Structure formats: C-alpha cells, structure tokens
C-alpha cells in the first residue's frame, strides 16, 4: 500500500493512504488530502498513481505542483512535475511528508529489459 506520511523531525504526525488515480492535496474543500495550514495553497499539488504498463505489480507515481504560492519540493528541490519513489521527502508549503510504499521491492541488483 502507498502512503503519504506527514512528518516533523522524523516523527509521523499523520498518514494518508494513496489510491490509484489522482489525489488532490491542498487547504481548500474538495481535496482528498486537506491540510489546514496557511503555507499550503487551496489547490497545492496532485499525486497521480497509475499501473506501470510493463510490470504488473509496479505503480508509476507522479507529483505535480498546481501553481502553488509556496511551491512543492522533492528531496529539497523545487519541482513542477516529478516521479516519486519510496522514501522520497516531499515538502508542501512548510509541511514535510514522506512517501512510503509497503510493497516496495529493491530493483538495485535486477536488470530489466523493456520492449521498444
């Protein structure tokens, strides 16, 4: 299961389950992840999760900033759109999050050849 953990000083304050499709993050009503913090824009970011077209049990996870005021950061780098991986540190406004994939499999020593 994919989760977004709201953390502070490596302590988990809350956690959100992420499902396939689009998850809206922001301060405004209608967001699946609603954050009551003035540093977070009403419609701050989205996370998109889709099945990988080549590997059945792998998910493609993308985060997109929605032209927020204070930006979206991935591993301390400001981003507009980026691929997310297990363990990534995300900052939305002034709040810190961590992406956790309970089903993560290490592919460090595995070579995968995809058809062209």
PDB file of C-alpha atoms in Angstrom:
ATOM      1  CA  UNK A   1       0.000   0.000   0.000  1.00  0.00           C
ATOM      2  CA  UNK A   2       1.195   3.507  -0.832  1.00  0.00           C
ATOM      3  CA  UNK A   3       1.099   6.059   1.975  1.00  0.00           C
ATOM      4  CA  UNK A   4       1.943   9.699   2.408  1.00  0.00           C
ATOM      5  CA  UNK A   5       3.279  10.328   5.916  1.00  0.00           C
ATOM      6  CA  UNK A   6       3.103  13.826   7.406  1.00  0.00           C
ATOM      7  CA  UNK A   7       6.288  14.085   9.484  1.00  0.00           C
ATOM      8  CA  UNK A   8       8.101  16.547  11.701  1.00  0.00           C
ATOM      9  CA  UNK A   9      11.629  15.820  12.913  1.00  0.00           C
ATOM     10  CA  UNK A  10      11.156  12.233  11.647  1.00  0.00           C
ATOM     11  CA  UNK A  11       8.066  11.740  13.852  1.00  0.00           C
ATOM     12  CA  UNK A  12       4.915  10.680  11.981  1.00  0.00           C
ATOM     13  CA  UNK A  13       2.073  13.102  12.756  1.00  0.00           C
ATOM     14  CA  UNK A  14      -0.483  11.580  10.388  1.00  0.00           C
ATOM     15  CA  UNK A  15      -0.696   9.255   7.418  1.00  0.00           C
ATOM     16  CA  UNK A  16      -2.787   9.179   4.272  1.00  0.00           C
ATOM     17  CA  UNK A  17      -3.466   6.114   2.115  1.00  0.00           C
ATOM     18  CA  UNK A  18      -2.916   6.781  -1.593  1.00  0.00           C
ATOM     19  CA  UNK A  19      -5.053   5.018  -4.190  1.00  0.00           C
ATOM     20  CA  UNK A  20      -4.773   4.642  -7.959  1.00  0.00           C
ATOM     21  CA  UNK A  21      -5.836   7.741  -9.862  1.00  0.00           C
ATOM     22  CA  UNK A  22      -5.489  11.381  -8.826  1.00  0.00           C
ATOM     23  CA  UNK A  23      -5.193  12.561  -5.218  1.00  0.00           C
ATOM     24  CA  UNK A  24      -5.653  16.311  -4.700  1.00  0.00           C
ATOM     25  CA  UNK A  25      -3.695  17.974  -1.887  1.00  0.00           C
ATOM     26  CA  UNK A  26      -4.479  21.422  -0.524  1.00  0.00           C
ATOM     27  CA  UNK A  27      -6.152  23.651   2.016  1.00  0.00           C
ATOM     28  CA  UNK A  28      -9.429  24.064   0.150  1.00  0.00           C
ATOM     29  CA  UNK A  29     -12.560  21.923   0.314  1.00  0.00           C
ATOM     30  CA  UNK A  30     -12.764  19.065  -2.151  1.00  0.00           C
ATOM     31  CA  UNK A  31      -9.167  17.871  -1.681  1.00  0.00           C
ATOM     32  CA  UNK A  32      -8.743  14.221  -0.744  1.00  0.00           C
ATOM     33  CA  UNK A  33      -5.848  15.302   1.483  1.00  0.00           C
ATOM     34  CA  UNK A  34      -6.976  18.524   3.135  1.00  0.00           C
ATOM     35  CA  UNK A  35      -4.304  20.409   5.069  1.00  0.00           C
ATOM     36  CA  UNK A  36      -5.298  23.269   7.356  1.00  0.00           C
ATOM     37  CA  UNK A  37      -2.085  25.300   7.158  1.00  0.00           C
ATOM     38  CA  UNK A  38      -1.701  28.801   5.700  1.00  0.00           C
ATOM     39  CA  UNK A  39       1.544  27.828   3.905  1.00  0.00           C
ATOM     40  CA  UNK A  40      -0.461  25.357   1.797  1.00  0.00           C
ATOM     41  CA  UNK A  41      -2.395  26.677  -1.198  1.00  0.00           C
ATOM     42  CA  UNK A  42      -6.087  25.864  -1.659  1.00  0.00           C
ATOM     43  CA  UNK A  43      -5.181  23.540  -4.563  1.00  0.00           C
ATOM     44  CA  UNK A  44      -1.496  22.910  -3.907  1.00  0.00           C
ATOM     45  CA  UNK A  45      -0.484  19.649  -5.625  1.00  0.00           C
ATOM     46  CA  UNK A  46      -1.736  16.394  -7.056  1.00  0.00           C
ATOM     47  CA  UNK A  47      -0.337  12.870  -6.883  1.00  0.00           C
ATOM     48  CA  UNK A  48      -1.134  10.601  -9.828  1.00  0.00           C
ATOM     49  CA  UNK A  49      -0.829   6.829  -9.438  1.00  0.00           C
ATOM     50  CA  UNK A  50      -1.207   4.517 -12.412  1.00  0.00           C
ATOM     51  CA  UNK A  51      -0.254   0.879 -13.019  1.00  0.00           C
ATOM     52  CA  UNK A  52       3.027   0.502 -14.898  1.00  0.00           C
ATOM     53  CA  UNK A  53       2.323  -0.678 -18.436  1.00  0.00           C
ATOM     54  CA  UNK A  54       5.254  -3.154 -18.444  1.00  0.00           C
ATOM     55  CA  UNK A  55       5.333  -4.558 -14.906  1.00  0.00           C
ATOM     56  CA  UNK A  56       2.093  -5.753 -13.341  1.00  0.00           C
ATOM     57  CA  UNK A  57       2.816  -5.070  -9.649  1.00  0.00           C
ATOM     58  CA  UNK A  58       4.629  -1.746 -10.106  1.00  0.00           C
ATOM     59  CA  UNK A  59       2.948   1.673  -9.887  1.00  0.00           C
ATOM     60  CA  UNK A  60       4.017   4.848 -11.671  1.00  0.00           C
ATOM     61  CA  UNK A  61       3.719   7.706  -9.164  1.00  0.00           C
ATOM     62  CA  UNK A  62       3.903  11.362 -10.222  1.00  0.00           C
ATOM     63  CA  UNK A  63       3.564  14.558  -8.198  1.00  0.00           C
ATOM     64  CA  UNK A  64       2.572  17.851  -9.849  1.00  0.00           C
ATOM     65  CA  UNK A  65       2.550  21.297  -8.300  1.00  0.00           C
ATOM     66  CA  UNK A  66      -0.674  23.162  -9.093  1.00  0.00           C
ATOM     67  CA  UNK A  67       0.910  26.648  -9.392  1.00  0.00           C
ATOM     68  CA  UNK A  68       1.011  26.901  -5.600  1.00  0.00           C
ATOM     69  CA  UNK A  69       2.221  30.043  -3.816  1.00  0.00           C
ATOM     70  CA  UNK A  70       4.903  28.389  -1.685  1.00  0.00           C
ATOM     71  CA  UNK A  71       5.899  25.589  -4.020  1.00  0.00           C
ATOM     72  CA  UNK A  72       6.258  21.829  -3.892  1.00  0.00           C
ATOM     73  CA  UNK A  73       9.669  20.361  -3.112  1.00  0.00           C
ATOM     74  CA  UNK A  74      11.002  16.870  -3.709  1.00  0.00           C
ATOM     75  CA  UNK A  75      14.132  15.961  -1.753  1.00  0.00           C
ATOM     76  CA  UNK A  76      14.786  19.706  -1.175  1.00  0.00           C
ATOM     77  CA  UNK A  77      14.477  20.606  -4.879  1.00  0.00           C
ATOM     78  CA  UNK A  78      11.576  22.748  -6.104  1.00  0.00           C
ATOM     79  CA  UNK A  79       9.586  20.886  -8.747  1.00  0.00           C
ATOM     80  CA  UNK A  80       6.683  21.369 -11.125  1.00  0.00           C
ATOM     81  CA  UNK A  81       6.298  17.674 -12.045  1.00  0.00           C
ATOM     82  CA  UNK A  82       8.370  14.733 -10.885  1.00  0.00           C
ATOM     83  CA  UNK A  83       8.361  10.966 -10.476  1.00  0.00           C
ATOM     84  CA  UNK A  84       8.032   9.796  -6.856  1.00  0.00           C
ATOM     85  CA  UNK A  85       9.824   6.822  -5.322  1.00  0.00           C
ATOM     86  CA  UNK A  86       9.665   5.027  -1.989  1.00  0.00           C
ATOM     87  CA  UNK A  87      11.333   7.119   0.717  1.00  0.00           C
ATOM     88  CA  UNK A  88      11.153  10.458  -1.125  1.00  0.00           C
ATOM     89  CA  UNK A  89      10.889  13.560   1.071  1.00  0.00           C
ATOM     90  CA  UNK A  90       8.159  15.951  -0.075  1.00  0.00           C
ATOM     91  CA  UNK A  91       7.552  19.472   1.203  1.00  0.00           C
ATOM     92  CA  UNK A  92       4.186  21.076   0.556  1.00  0.00           C
ATOM     93  CA  UNK A  93       4.244  24.662   1.774  1.00  0.00           C
ATOM     94  CA  UNK A  94       6.049  24.451   5.114  1.00  0.00           C
ATOM     95  CA  UNK A  95       4.955  20.868   5.865  1.00  0.00           C
ATOM     96  CA  UNK A  96       7.079  17.758   5.398  1.00  0.00           C
ATOM     97  CA  UNK A  97       5.890  14.416   4.057  1.00  0.00           C
ATOM     98  CA  UNK A  98       7.449  11.097   3.151  1.00  0.00           C
ATOM     99  CA  UNK A  99       6.247   8.627   0.518  1.00  0.00           C
ATOM    100  CA  UNK A 100       6.145   5.042   1.774  1.00  0.00           C
ATOM    101  CA  UNK A 101       5.442   2.004  -0.359  1.00  0.00           C
ATOM    102  CA  UNK A 102       4.853  -1.076   1.807  1.00  0.00           C
ATOM    103  CA  UNK A 103       5.189  -3.265  -1.304  1.00  0.00           C
ATOM    104  CA  UNK A 104       8.497  -1.755  -2.447  1.00  0.00           C
ATOM    105  CA  UNK A 105      10.861  -4.285  -3.961  1.00  0.00           C
ATOM    106  CA  UNK A 106      14.505  -3.412  -4.363  1.00  0.00           C
ATOM    107  CA  UNK A 107      15.491  -3.488  -8.015  1.00  0.00           C
ATOM    108  CA  UNK A 108      19.073  -2.319  -7.370  1.00  0.00           C
ATOM    109  CA  UNK A 109      20.595  -5.611  -8.486  1.00  0.00           C
ATOM    110  CA  UNK A 110      17.984  -6.546 -11.079  1.00  0.00           C
ATOM    111  CA  UNK A 111      18.297  -5.560 -14.698  1.00  0.00           C
ATOM    112  CA  UNK A 112      15.021  -5.108 -16.561  1.00  0.00           C
ATOM    113  CA  UNK A 113      14.775  -5.006 -20.329  1.00  0.00           C
ATOM    114  CA  UNK A 114      11.643  -3.398 -21.719  1.00  0.00           C
ATOM    115  CA  UNK A 115      10.439  -3.842 -25.287  1.00  0.00           C
ATOM    116  CA  UNK A 116      10.853  -0.866 -27.570  1.00  0.00           C
TER     117      UNK A 116
END
